[in-house]
Amino acid sequence: MSHDRPEAGDDSLVFAQEAGEPGSPERAAWTILVVDDEPDVYAATCMAMRGVEILGRPLQFLHAESSAQAYGLLRAEPDVAVILLDVVMESESAGLDLVARIRNELQLHKPRIILRTGQPGYAPEMQAIRDYDINDYRIKSELTRTRLYTVLTSALRGYQTLSAVEATRNDLEYLLKAQTELLAANTMPAFAVGLLERLAGLYGLPAHTVFCSDGRRVHEADDQRRRVVAALGRYADWSWRRLDSLGAEPEVRAIELAFSTRRTVTSPCGIAVYLPSRTGADAVAFLGADDLPATHDPRVFDMFVQNTTVAADGVRLVERLRDAAYVDGLTRLPNRSALAETIDAALKTPPDAPQRLLLIDVDQFSEINETFGDRIGDALLRGVAQRLMAQADASVRVARVANDTFAAFGPRDLLVPAEWAKRLDEPFDVEDLQIGLSASFGGVELVNDCVSGGEVIKMGYSALKRAKQTGHRSVAFYSHEVATEIKERTRLLHGLRAAFDQQRLFLMYQPQVEARSGRTVGLEALMRWRSDDGRLVPPDRFIPIAEQSGLIKDLGAWAMRSAIHRAAALRDAGHPLRMAVNVSMSQLLVPGFEIMVAEALADGGLPAELLEIEITESVAMQSPDIVLPRLAALKQLGVCVAIDDFGTGYSSLSSLEKLAPERLKIDRSFVMGLDADTGGGSLAEMIIELGRALGLKVIAEGVETPTQRQRLIELGCDELQGYLFSPPLPIESLGEWLAKHGEGFAL
């Protein structure tokens, strides 16, 4: 790659020359094919770009009014650089069908394809964009003259790069390998190290490299200044230092100039490659070299930068999702899921020192919050987090596991409740208020027979509950009274088996409505158990027992058949509603599960598209080799799939694409935050945005207030479910409710 370089000894900095800038000797016109069944669209495109040159070359436009005409034209004239393609023409899939023929039959891989539509609802799925190498997707109304120029420039750069790559095959192979490896990174530090190694390899130079990230738009609690994320070779001691602490080194000047000008910069000491980001966290990768070799086509280098930028944004998105799943948004402490994984690791590989879990519950916090308001309450919780963290040993993991409940996990000797209670003795100074706090403690000693981190946390809650029953500032530890709990669970299991055999289990149905209209579109079937004394046994008591005992297989099959027959009866009565049925991992493991579902659908006479299988995110990700084929078989039947409690676990975007659900279901814990004046519901918003990007419907459960409903509508949530509309209804009341509210639910 050639760069404008200063004379030897000159310490000036210059911008890297872009490939194809005006002044290039290549003047042949770019050929752009407009495929649109509306002649006015073609005419408007030509008029908008009249007289425009891009990358030093004029434009010439061709027009095809159908996919067949476009196919014939491309077969005769394969040197088309960009295809502006209408998604919906002869049919809803005409555009994507043509893309498949272009790539697979004509084997044209260089032309850049930009999908356009006047109907936003026909957005292609991310898998189609990936599989068919679609360059961009735009609503026609978005493509003003300036936007069209920008989109075409980006696409033509891609075409120009691919054309050059044909003559630089070795560089292309290196580039593709580097991109694949970088996309596999799970964290930005790992990505940064990989990028630096591959940047040096691209030039065949030693890895004297620096990766610096701009933190101006990251989380408000983080350091806002530019920081070195990774450094190799002679710059290794720069790692994790702020850029402004490194003095006036020539390398620092080059990096700063790349940030300030948003361009790649060369200097006598090396090259600073500017990496823009859609998230705002721009970065610069610096390669130190006294003499930068000019061995690469500039367009290959540009492609390396572009692909690196895309990969970096992907890693940042994964980190954001991981952060949302494992970090408490208010205090920035690890959350309950992260703590459970830490305990799981300790159970798998026990440390040398005995371990203990302490749950720390702030006494009377609800009353304090109601008295002073959420702003003061949030400030207090942040203050508690800071106090607990400030005095914690590095071997102790501090987390926030619930609203006013914190946790500390680590060596037993470092987790003495009385010592931790002292950390809250001094009053908190919040907005000129002096507020005193105290805490109650529930402790668990980690022993070999502990099942999982989640179970240990539950044991901690049992101890905490006993402590709080004693009074404020109390301490209780989980003891061998757990045997009593085991006996109670055994008794409950025997009762559940008897109830199933005697047909005392039944289903209730909770409506699911369109967010804006309130029209009922579905029902969720919920299993209920009434004991001999007439009291309802909570599902969270008997469902886990059923799963652990294996009884869930029979219960689940019964619930599936019952729900299907009920949905069919409702359809016959004029209510063709989608029926959602929860399915556990134990059910998915049953051989022939999909056959059972197919037989139940046939027996009940219900169209498959009116059945929705709900699986939790943790189940979806637990055993993909088992889950994916089962779900594929169900989807082949026409059954819909929804991911329940989405956001409470962690899954990669690639796994989510493989699952290909129709619907994401936001957990009620995230919906609760939407009532907050500030900062509430950020994860709900992220899930809705993710669902929109993936072309999935999003339903929120646990909607209980008009404020939550309105906020979800504003965020673009498709469907809602919760007590605001209706509690779970017995079949006797369902018909009356549908007659009254089925066509719309106004508040």
XYZ file of C-alpha atoms in Angstrom:
747
model
C 0.000 0.000 0.000
C 1.310 3.430 -0.872
C 1.032 6.378 1.491
C 2.017 10.008 1.322
C 5.161 10.069 3.435
C 7.203 13.030 4.730
C 10.863 13.368 3.900
C 13.302 11.482 6.076
C 13.748 13.170 9.404
C 10.527 15.156 9.049
C 8.268 14.562 12.058
C 5.129 15.701 10.259
C 1.992 13.610 10.001
C -0.003 13.025 6.826
C -3.234 11.311 5.881
C -3.160 7.986 4.100
C -4.246 8.467 0.466
C -7.561 6.823 -0.244
C -7.846 4.435 -3.138
C -9.848 5.724 -6.098
C -9.818 9.414 -5.071
C -10.398 12.032 -7.794
C -7.345 12.134 -9.979
C -7.320 8.401 -10.605
C -6.499 7.600 -14.249
C -9.489 5.265 -14.427
C -12.342 7.205 -16.077
C -14.644 4.442 -17.357
C -18.156 4.920 -16.032
C -19.474 2.822 -13.174
C -22.411 0.722 -14.370
C -25.361 0.751 -11.985
C -28.424 -1.425 -12.568
C -31.749 -0.210 -11.184
C -34.219 -3.102 -10.811
C -37.640 -1.638 -10.059
C -41.084 -2.150 -11.553
C -41.795 1.569 -11.162
C -40.221 3.606 -14.007
C -40.517 6.754 -11.911
C -38.090 5.321 -9.365
C -35.505 4.720 -12.099
C -36.017 8.222 -13.494
C -35.716 9.787 -10.034
C -32.509 7.865 -9.363
C -30.934 9.018 -12.639
C -32.012 12.595 -12.042
C -30.619 12.620 -8.500
C -27.208 11.409 -9.685
C -27.042 13.448 -12.901
C -23.545 14.809 -13.435
C -22.212 13.161 -10.284
C -18.831 11.456 -10.217
C -17.920 8.921 -7.548
C -14.343 7.865 -6.879
C -13.246 9.886 -9.919
C -15.553 8.135 -12.375
C -18.951 9.030 -13.872
C -22.038 6.877 -13.550
C -24.161 5.120 -16.145
C -27.509 3.588 -15.283
C -29.342 0.552 -16.665
C -32.958 -0.295 -15.925
C -34.815 -3.581 -15.541
C -38.525 -3.610 -14.708
C -38.656 -7.239 -13.524
C -36.422 -9.846 -11.966
C -36.467 -11.873 -15.220
C -35.356 -8.860 -17.242
C -32.631 -8.098 -14.717
C -31.421 -11.687 -14.821
C -31.092 -11.594 -18.607
C -29.322 -8.251 -18.551
C -26.794 -9.411 -15.944
C -26.107 -12.571 -17.913
C -25.287 -10.417 -20.971
C -23.468 -7.647 -19.116
C -21.765 -9.031 -15.998
C -19.670 -5.868 -15.379
C -22.386 -4.174 -13.326
C -20.875 -2.581 -10.228
C -23.974 -1.901 -8.123
C -27.513 -3.266 -8.233
C -30.266 -1.118 -6.688
C -32.902 -3.789 -6.205
C -36.556 -3.433 -5.209
C -37.411 -6.077 -2.595
C -41.069 -6.465 -3.602
C -41.896 -6.679 -7.323
C -43.791 -9.547 -8.980
C -44.029 -11.154 -5.554
C -42.999 -10.462 -1.965
C -39.890 -12.618 -2.397
C -38.969 -11.567 -5.949
C -36.064 -9.405 -4.813
C -34.417 -12.000 -2.590
C -35.080 -14.748 -5.164
C -33.204 -12.671 -7.738
C -30.323 -12.159 -5.306
C -30.049 -15.926 -4.884
C -29.932 -16.430 -8.662
C -27.329 -13.691 -9.102
C -25.034 -15.223 -6.497
C -25.675 -18.925 -7.107
C -26.578 -19.318 -10.794
C -24.724 -16.435 -12.416
C -21.884 -16.699 -9.888
C -21.651 -12.904 -9.781
C -20.097 -12.110 -6.429
C -18.492 -8.741 -7.119
C -21.585 -6.577 -7.812
C -22.729 -4.839 -4.664
C -26.449 -5.250 -3.990
C -28.484 -2.566 -2.232
C -32.042 -3.574 -1.389
C -34.682 -0.857 -1.542
C -38.324 -0.979 -0.584
C -41.221 1.353 -0.101
C -42.717 -1.122 2.365
C -40.628 -1.261 5.595
C -42.438 -4.400 6.712
C -40.694 -6.436 4.017
C -37.240 -6.177 5.561
C -35.081 -9.234 4.815
C -33.888 -11.415 7.655
C -30.317 -11.067 8.841
C -29.573 -14.599 7.606
C -30.571 -13.614 4.055
C -28.395 -10.495 4.218
C -25.468 -12.611 5.370
C -25.952 -15.558 3.025
C -26.445 -13.516 -0.125
C -23.828 -10.824 0.628
C -26.268 -7.930 0.505
C -24.409 -4.643 0.859
C -27.153 -2.477 2.341
C -30.886 -2.214 2.914
C -32.760 1.081 2.683
C -36.286 2.450 2.645
C -36.809 4.315 -0.628
C -37.878 7.451 1.176
C -34.505 7.472 2.982
C -32.521 7.744 -0.240
C -32.286 11.486 -0.729
C -29.621 12.735 -3.120
C -27.061 12.930 -0.307
C -27.979 9.536 1.161
C -27.974 7.932 -2.291
C -24.548 9.390 -2.987
C -23.276 8.056 0.334
C -24.738 4.581 -0.192
C -23.419 4.336 -3.756
C -19.989 5.544 -2.697
C -19.796 2.870 -0.026
C -21.008 0.193 -2.439
C -18.636 1.259 -5.229
C -15.734 1.195 -2.830
C -16.676 -2.386 -2.046
C -16.924 -3.280 -5.729
C -13.625 -1.554 -6.461
C -11.992 -3.454 -3.632
C -13.327 -6.820 -4.809
C -12.091 -6.119 -8.323
C -8.622 -5.380 -7.022
C -8.675 -8.446 -4.817
C -8.857 -10.690 -7.855
C -5.260 -9.647 -8.555
C -4.175 -9.972 -4.932
C -5.409 -13.425 -3.984
C -2.946 -14.037 -1.162
C -3.923 -10.812 0.566
C -7.592 -11.735 0.256
C -7.048 -15.130 1.845
C -5.198 -13.493 4.709
C -7.949 -10.923 5.059
C -10.757 -13.492 5.204
C -8.876 -15.620 7.696
C -8.208 -12.569 9.870
C -11.868 -11.532 9.762
C -13.039 -15.006 10.766
C -10.612 -15.100 13.669
C -11.523 -11.595 14.823
C -15.238 -12.360 14.708
C -14.591 -15.271 17.090
C -13.333 -12.891 19.794
C -15.695 -12.526 22.753
C -14.192 -9.423 24.377
C -12.646 -6.205 23.131
C -9.210 -6.910 24.702
C -9.062 -10.281 22.936
C -10.249 -8.660 19.712
C -7.667 -5.886 20.062
C -4.752 -8.302 20.500
C -5.919 -10.334 17.502
C -6.275 -7.223 15.364
C -2.801 -5.965 16.261
C -1.221 -9.303 15.401
C -3.002 -9.438 12.047
C -2.257 -5.813 11.186
C 1.436 -6.512 11.677
C 1.102 -9.736 9.685
C -0.550 -7.868 6.812
C 2.668 -5.881 6.397
C 5.010 -8.707 7.363
C 6.370 -6.675 10.281
C 7.028 -7.417 13.970
C 3.996 -6.706 16.140
C 5.038 -3.395 17.706
C 1.457 -2.265 17.949
C -1.088 -0.315 20.016
C -4.915 -0.446 20.091
C -6.515 2.633 21.648
C -10.257 3.080 22.231
C -12.180 6.326 22.557
C -14.350 6.103 25.686
C -16.318 9.314 25.255
C -19.611 7.529 24.567
C -19.354 4.535 26.864
C -21.252 4.081 30.127
C -21.404 7.243 32.209
C -19.721 5.578 35.170
C -16.676 4.612 33.120
C -13.525 6.638 32.497
C -14.362 8.853 29.529
C -10.780 9.297 28.305
C -8.995 7.422 25.552
C -7.318 4.323 26.857
C -4.898 1.770 25.453
C -6.830 -1.513 25.386
C -3.934 -3.640 24.127
C -0.281 -3.108 23.223
C 2.387 -5.475 21.917
C 6.132 -5.480 21.296
C 8.057 -2.414 22.374
C 4.792 -0.741 23.419
C 3.700 -3.571 25.733
C 3.986 -1.439 28.884
C 1.374 0.969 27.482
C -1.430 -1.561 28.077
C -4.461 -0.157 29.954
C -2.855 3.263 30.365
C -4.676 6.425 29.401
C -3.421 7.935 26.177
C -2.995 11.353 27.783
C -0.568 9.832 30.305
C 1.922 8.725 27.640
C 3.444 12.142 26.968
C 4.220 13.679 23.599
C 5.630 10.624 21.890
C 5.406 10.696 18.055
C 3.222 7.597 18.165
C 0.805 9.330 20.535
C 0.649 12.352 18.219
C -0.220 10.115 15.285
C -2.944 8.329 17.273
C -4.432 11.604 18.518
C -4.465 13.040 14.983
C -6.240 9.941 13.664
C -8.920 10.361 16.356
C -9.372 14.099 15.809
C -9.514 13.912 11.998
C -11.261 10.537 11.813
C -8.786 9.401 9.169
C -5.859 7.026 8.897
C -2.546 8.833 9.444
C 1.026 7.931 8.487
C 4.184 9.243 10.110
C 7.904 8.404 10.106
C 7.280 6.140 13.111
C 4.409 4.099 11.625
C 0.742 4.142 10.636
C -2.303 4.969 12.825
C -5.325 3.184 11.353
C -8.611 4.902 12.206
C -11.474 2.462 12.969
C -14.895 4.154 13.133
C -17.733 2.626 15.126
C -21.502 2.854 14.825
C -21.684 2.721 18.614
C -19.458 5.784 19.013
C -16.547 3.897 20.596
C -14.092 4.720 17.802
C -10.629 3.183 17.920
C -7.170 3.559 16.416
C -4.743 0.696 15.736
C -1.127 1.861 15.493
C 1.651 -0.148 13.816
C 5.142 1.060 14.602
C 7.565 0.909 11.653
C 10.486 3.053 10.551
C 9.889 2.087 6.933
C 6.346 0.970 6.090
C 6.467 -1.383 3.096
C 4.243 -0.535 0.106
C 3.328 -4.125 -0.701
C -0.471 -3.946 -0.776
C -3.137 -2.598 -3.053
C -4.716 0.319 -1.144
C -8.151 -1.181 -1.694
C -7.162 -4.388 0.076
C -6.038 -2.309 3.011
C -9.361 -0.410 2.922
C -11.231 -3.700 2.956
C -9.171 -4.854 5.916
C -10.175 -1.684 7.776
C -13.845 -2.016 6.815
C -14.056 -5.663 7.840
C -12.198 -4.939 11.047
C -14.667 -2.165 11.823
C -17.634 -4.489 11.273
C -16.035 -7.181 13.440
C -15.275 -4.645 16.177
C -18.892 -3.472 16.242
C -20.020 -7.090 16.494
C -17.747 -7.706 19.461
C -18.977 -4.491 21.103
C -22.588 -5.600 20.644
C -21.822 -8.974 22.224
C -20.115 -7.166 25.102
C -23.174 -4.917 25.513
C -25.461 -7.939 25.674
C -23.090 -9.693 28.052
C -22.933 -6.538 30.143
C -26.716 -6.294 30.200
C -27.003 -9.966 31.159
C -24.286 -10.027 33.813
C -23.884 -6.473 35.150
C -26.317 -4.539 37.307
C -27.151 -1.343 35.455
C -27.482 0.856 38.531
C -24.400 -0.081 40.564
C -22.222 -1.661 37.819
C -21.710 -4.633 40.134
C -22.055 -8.216 38.879
C -25.678 -9.309 39.005
C -27.296 -12.512 40.213
C -26.516 -14.449 37.023
C -22.836 -13.518 37.228
C -22.695 -14.469 40.912
C -24.321 -17.840 40.195
C -21.657 -18.585 37.586
C -18.897 -17.624 40.034
C -20.310 -20.051 42.605
C -20.697 -22.728 39.917
C -16.988 -22.383 39.134
C -16.106 -22.719 42.823
C -18.259 -25.859 43.085
C -16.584 -27.343 40.040
C -13.044 -26.538 41.204
C -13.131 -25.907 44.967
C -10.601 -23.300 46.174
C -8.180 -24.164 48.962
C -9.924 -21.952 51.550
C -13.507 -22.738 52.672
C -15.997 -20.537 50.810
C -19.035 -18.660 52.051
C -21.909 -16.700 50.529
C -23.370 -13.719 52.357
C -26.593 -12.068 51.268
C -26.748 -8.485 52.559
C -30.217 -6.983 52.670
C -30.656 -3.268 53.422
C -33.170 -2.950 56.267
C -36.306 -0.887 55.593
C -35.057 0.258 52.219
C -38.576 0.249 50.750
C -39.713 2.716 53.378
C -36.668 4.928 52.784
C -37.259 4.825 49.035
C -40.924 5.735 49.435
C -40.039 8.592 51.776
C -37.258 10.219 49.762
C -38.023 9.026 46.241
C -36.291 6.864 43.667
C -33.471 9.322 42.994
C -32.304 9.259 46.591
C -32.935 5.521 46.786
C -30.784 4.867 43.724
C -28.020 7.074 45.117
C -28.124 5.112 48.377
C -27.834 1.801 46.564
C -24.849 3.099 44.601
C -23.333 4.265 47.873
C -23.831 0.848 49.473
C -22.198 -0.785 46.449
C -19.195 1.534 46.673
C -18.755 0.899 50.415
C -18.954 -2.852 50.006
C -16.525 -2.847 47.083
C -14.065 -0.373 48.583
C -13.229 -2.590 51.537
C -13.555 -5.979 49.851
C -10.538 -8.193 49.321
C -9.672 -9.036 45.721
C -10.687 -12.657 46.353
C -14.253 -11.635 47.307
C -16.903 -11.231 44.618
C -19.448 -8.516 45.459
C -22.735 -8.506 43.532
C -26.203 -7.013 43.553
C -28.766 -9.791 43.366
C -32.032 -7.898 43.884
C -33.336 -4.388 44.454
C -31.925 -3.821 47.944
C -30.058 -7.102 48.345
C -26.326 -7.442 47.772
C -24.084 -10.477 48.018
C -20.481 -11.255 48.813
C -18.865 -14.571 47.946
C -15.357 -15.712 48.785
C -13.134 -17.110 51.545
C -15.111 -17.721 54.735
C -12.636 -15.877 56.970
C -13.149 -12.692 54.945
C -16.947 -12.799 55.160
C -17.753 -12.218 58.818
C -21.196 -10.545 58.985
C -20.327 -8.257 61.923
C -17.368 -6.800 60.025
C -19.404 -6.211 56.900
C -22.197 -4.612 58.951
C -19.706 -1.982 60.185
C -19.213 -0.784 56.616
C -22.715 0.645 56.684
C -22.506 2.241 60.147
C -21.499 5.698 58.951
C -24.501 7.613 57.582
C -24.737 8.214 53.854
C -24.592 11.818 52.657
C -26.985 12.182 49.723
C -28.075 15.610 48.460
C -27.517 17.208 51.879
C -29.360 14.380 53.604
C -27.735 12.199 56.268
C -29.329 8.773 55.979
C -28.370 5.890 58.231
C -28.674 2.305 57.045
C -28.391 -1.130 58.561
C -28.428 -4.594 57.042
C -29.514 -8.146 57.763
C -27.446 -11.129 56.635
C -28.188 -14.595 55.303
C -25.178 -16.908 55.022
C -24.424 -20.196 53.306
C -21.326 -22.326 53.746
C -20.267 -23.844 50.447
C -20.192 -27.633 50.822
C -19.713 -30.489 48.379
C -23.383 -31.416 48.177
C -24.432 -27.966 46.924
C -26.027 -28.502 43.516
C -25.424 -25.201 41.725
C -24.755 -21.531 42.197
C -28.431 -20.766 41.715
C -29.336 -23.269 44.421
C -26.756 -21.778 46.800
C -28.246 -18.316 46.274
C -31.711 -19.720 46.993
C -30.342 -21.256 50.187
C -28.968 -17.837 51.075
C -32.397 -16.324 50.590
C -33.897 -18.938 52.908
C -31.374 -17.947 55.577
C -31.975 -14.253 54.919
C -35.711 -14.726 55.299
C -35.176 -16.329 58.687
C -32.874 -13.478 59.688
C -35.404 -10.815 58.728
C -38.135 -12.645 60.611
C -35.963 -12.162 63.708
C -35.653 -8.411 63.170
C -33.328 -5.793 61.720
C -29.543 -6.178 61.937
C -29.969 -9.957 62.268
C -27.853 -12.796 60.946
C -28.900 -16.332 60.037
C -27.024 -19.170 58.346
C -28.450 -21.971 56.289
C -28.161 -25.159 58.343
C -29.019 -28.847 58.217
C -32.636 -27.844 58.440
C -32.379 -28.243 54.677
C -33.283 -31.877 55.391
C -36.700 -30.628 56.456
C -37.008 -28.853 53.142
C -36.071 -32.045 51.304
C -38.795 -33.940 53.161
C -41.252 -31.204 52.260
C -40.250 -31.417 48.594
C -40.680 -35.204 48.684
C -44.127 -34.796 50.190
C -44.959 -32.254 47.524
C -43.806 -34.617 44.760
C -46.029 -37.452 46.051
C -48.951 -35.044 46.168
C -48.226 -33.873 42.637
C -48.156 -37.427 41.300
C -51.474 -38.168 42.991
C -53.001 -34.946 41.669
C -51.939 -35.842 38.134
C -53.289 -39.375 38.402
C -56.573 -38.076 39.820
C -56.851 -35.299 37.187
C -56.705 -32.453 39.709
C -54.320 -30.463 37.544
C -55.826 -27.938 35.156
C -54.818 -25.177 32.760
C -55.519 -21.475 32.969
C -55.077 -19.079 30.077
C -53.602 -15.576 30.103
C -54.408 -13.363 27.110
C -51.707 -11.824 24.910
C -52.707 -8.604 23.164
C -51.415 -6.327 20.433
C -49.602 -3.451 22.100
C -51.388 -0.592 20.363
C -54.857 -1.916 19.622
C -55.271 -4.168 22.645
C -56.765 -6.823 20.332
C -56.285 -10.330 21.697
C -53.937 -12.316 19.455
C -52.913 -15.200 21.663
C -53.126 -17.071 24.938
C -50.499 -18.617 27.169
C -51.465 -21.921 28.749
C -50.418 -22.067 32.405
C -50.517 -25.199 34.518
C -52.200 -25.026 37.934
C -52.614 -27.443 40.847
C -55.252 -27.291 43.557
C -54.338 -29.388 46.586
C -56.710 -31.537 48.629
C -57.465 -28.660 50.990
C -58.576 -26.474 48.073
C -55.557 -24.174 48.025
C -53.605 -23.456 44.850
C -50.008 -24.680 44.977
C -47.760 -22.036 43.321
C -46.230 -23.219 40.030
C -42.776 -22.137 41.182
C -43.081 -24.802 43.903
C -44.256 -27.784 41.899
C -42.827 -27.174 38.401
C -39.161 -27.414 39.537
C -39.996 -30.601 41.448
C -41.718 -32.024 38.395
C -38.669 -31.234 36.259
C -36.185 -32.752 38.705
C -38.268 -35.906 39.115
C -38.988 -36.419 35.423
C -42.729 -36.098 35.967
C -42.652 -32.990 33.769
C -42.592 -35.294 30.694
C -46.067 -36.634 31.414
C -47.348 -33.302 32.717
C -45.980 -31.500 29.667
C -47.543 -33.940 27.191
C -50.898 -33.606 28.949
C -50.647 -29.816 28.964
C -49.702 -29.748 25.275
C -52.671 -31.876 24.207
C -55.077 -29.982 26.445
C -53.924 -26.594 25.193
C -54.151 -27.694 21.550
C -57.684 -29.007 21.986
C -58.678 -25.811 23.773
C -57.217 -23.663 20.996
C -59.084 -25.698 18.389
C -62.365 -25.284 20.274
C -61.808 -21.522 20.522
C -61.061 -21.384 16.795
C -64.314 -23.187 16.050
C -66.077 -20.647 18.264
C -64.713 -17.744 16.214
C -61.539 -17.007 18.183
C -58.546 -18.189 16.073
C -55.918 -17.358 18.682
C -52.302 -18.431 18.939
C -51.774 -20.808 21.864
C -48.403 -20.576 23.649
C -47.241 -23.625 25.613
C -44.106 -23.711 27.769
C -41.696 -26.560 27.063
C -38.804 -27.573 29.317
C -35.501 -29.192 28.440
C -36.786 -32.471 29.911
C -39.634 -32.458 27.382
C -37.334 -31.661 24.469
C -35.143 -34.603 25.461
C -38.049 -37.051 25.126
C -37.562 -39.059 21.903
C -40.302 -38.325 19.419
C -41.389 -35.084 21.097
C -42.082 -33.490 17.705
C -44.100 -36.549 16.678
C -46.229 -36.198 19.808
C -46.872 -32.543 18.936
C -47.780 -33.414 15.340
C -50.204 -36.113 16.497
C -51.778 -33.754 19.033
C -52.266 -31.108 16.328
C -53.836 -33.635 13.995
C -56.041 -35.067 16.734
C -57.179 -31.635 17.860
C -57.639 -30.301 14.331
C -55.546 -27.203 15.040
C -53.444 -25.538 12.298
C -49.796 -25.732 13.313
C -49.281 -21.984 12.951
C -51.671 -21.419 15.876
C -49.355 -23.301 18.249
C -46.351 -21.577 19.767
C -43.658 -23.414 21.721
C -42.067 -21.292 24.455
C -38.603 -22.256 25.636
C -36.453 -20.275 28.020
C -33.215 -18.707 26.838
C -31.191 -21.001 29.125
C -32.885 -24.094 27.666
C -32.318 -22.797 24.146
C -28.588 -22.434 24.740
C -28.047 -25.423 27.034
C -27.783 -28.235 24.480
C -27.955 -26.797 20.950
C -27.168 -30.134 19.346
C -30.423 -31.480 20.782
C -32.539 -28.360 20.818
C -31.866 -27.167 17.271
C -32.972 -30.364 15.473
C -36.089 -30.591 17.673
C -37.017 -26.976 16.951
C -36.256 -27.396 13.257
C -38.642 -30.343 13.120
C -41.348 -28.353 14.904
C -40.862 -25.359 12.622
C -41.108 -27.685 9.621
C -44.551 -28.617 10.900
C -45.407 -24.913 10.937
C -45.222 -24.478 14.718
C -43.936 -21.113 15.971
C -41.089 -20.810 18.480
C -40.682 -18.123 21.140
C -37.739 -17.501 23.461
C -39.182 -16.950 26.946
C -37.515 -14.781 29.623
C -35.148 -13.399 26.978
C -32.308 -11.388 28.518
C -32.114 -13.326 31.792
C -29.437 -15.606 30.375
C -26.736 -15.099 27.777
C -26.687 -16.318 24.217
C -24.610 -15.389 21.214
C -26.204 -13.753 18.200
C -25.082 -16.648 16.015
C -26.927 -19.104 18.295
C -30.012 -16.904 18.180
C -29.899 -16.948 14.392
C -29.691 -20.746 14.412
C -32.713 -20.978 16.696
C -34.624 -18.675 14.310
C -37.504 -17.967 16.717
C -40.552 -15.986 15.646
C -40.808 -14.171 18.947
C -38.690 -12.896 21.838
C -40.408 -12.615 25.194
C -39.129 -9.924 27.550
C -38.945 -11.132 31.140
C -41.213 -9.389 33.632
C -38.206 -8.298 35.709
C -37.155 -5.986 32.874
C -40.682 -4.678 32.355
C -40.831 -3.582 36.006
C -38.040 -1.086 35.365
C -40.162 0.806 32.846
C -42.049 2.515 35.674
C -38.849 4.239 36.819
C -38.470 7.949 36.018
C -34.892 7.547 34.840
C -32.785 4.663 33.634
C -35.495 2.019 33.804
C -36.040 -0.532 31.118
C -32.775 -0.133 29.209
C -32.517 -3.891 28.707
C -36.140 -4.073 27.544
C -35.349 -1.377 24.998
C -32.238 -3.253 23.839
C -34.189 -6.494 23.381
C -36.877 -4.695 21.353
C -34.185 -3.130 19.153
C -32.507 -6.513 18.729
C -35.818 -8.132 17.812
C -36.493 -5.432 15.223
C -33.008 -5.872 13.749
C -33.536 -9.642 13.472
C -37.058 -9.312 12.091
C -38.628 -10.926 15.177
C -41.793 -10.069 17.062
C -41.279 -9.036 20.684
C -43.780 -9.663 23.477
C -43.436 -8.311 27.011
C -44.843 -10.251 29.951
C -45.698 -9.005 33.410
C -47.249 -5.733 32.181
C -49.118 -4.387 35.176
C -49.403 -0.609 34.795
C -50.537 1.821 32.071
C -47.105 3.445 32.305
C -45.418 0.179 31.389
C -47.825 -0.326 28.503
C -47.265 3.169 27.126
C -43.514 2.922 27.428
C -43.471 -0.438 25.643
C -45.608 1.005 22.840
C -43.171 3.900 22.495
C -40.251 1.476 22.310
C -41.956 -0.477 19.526
C -42.920 -3.643 21.426
C -45.370 -5.709 19.369
C -47.416 -7.572 21.996
C -48.127 -7.438 25.719
C -49.210 -9.837 28.445
C -49.932 -9.231 32.103
C -52.371 -8.404 34.856
C -53.054 -4.979 33.336
C -55.182 -6.856 30.803
C -56.112 -10.014 32.643
C -54.829 -12.543 35.153
C -54.703 -16.173 34.030
C -58.309 -17.214 33.468
C -60.034 -20.547 34.038
C -61.709 -21.944 30.958
C -65.106 -21.109 32.453
C -64.293 -17.379 32.389
C -62.265 -17.238 29.190
C -65.182 -17.110 26.744
C -66.843 -14.234 28.587
C -63.560 -12.303 28.723
C -62.940 -12.772 24.981
C -66.459 -11.662 24.144
C -65.905 -8.469 26.123
C -62.243 -7.657 25.393
C -61.138 -9.846 22.483
C -61.358 -7.146 19.801
C -59.632 -4.456 21.836
C -58.648 -3.554 25.360
C -58.939 0.127 26.218
C -57.739 1.532 29.523
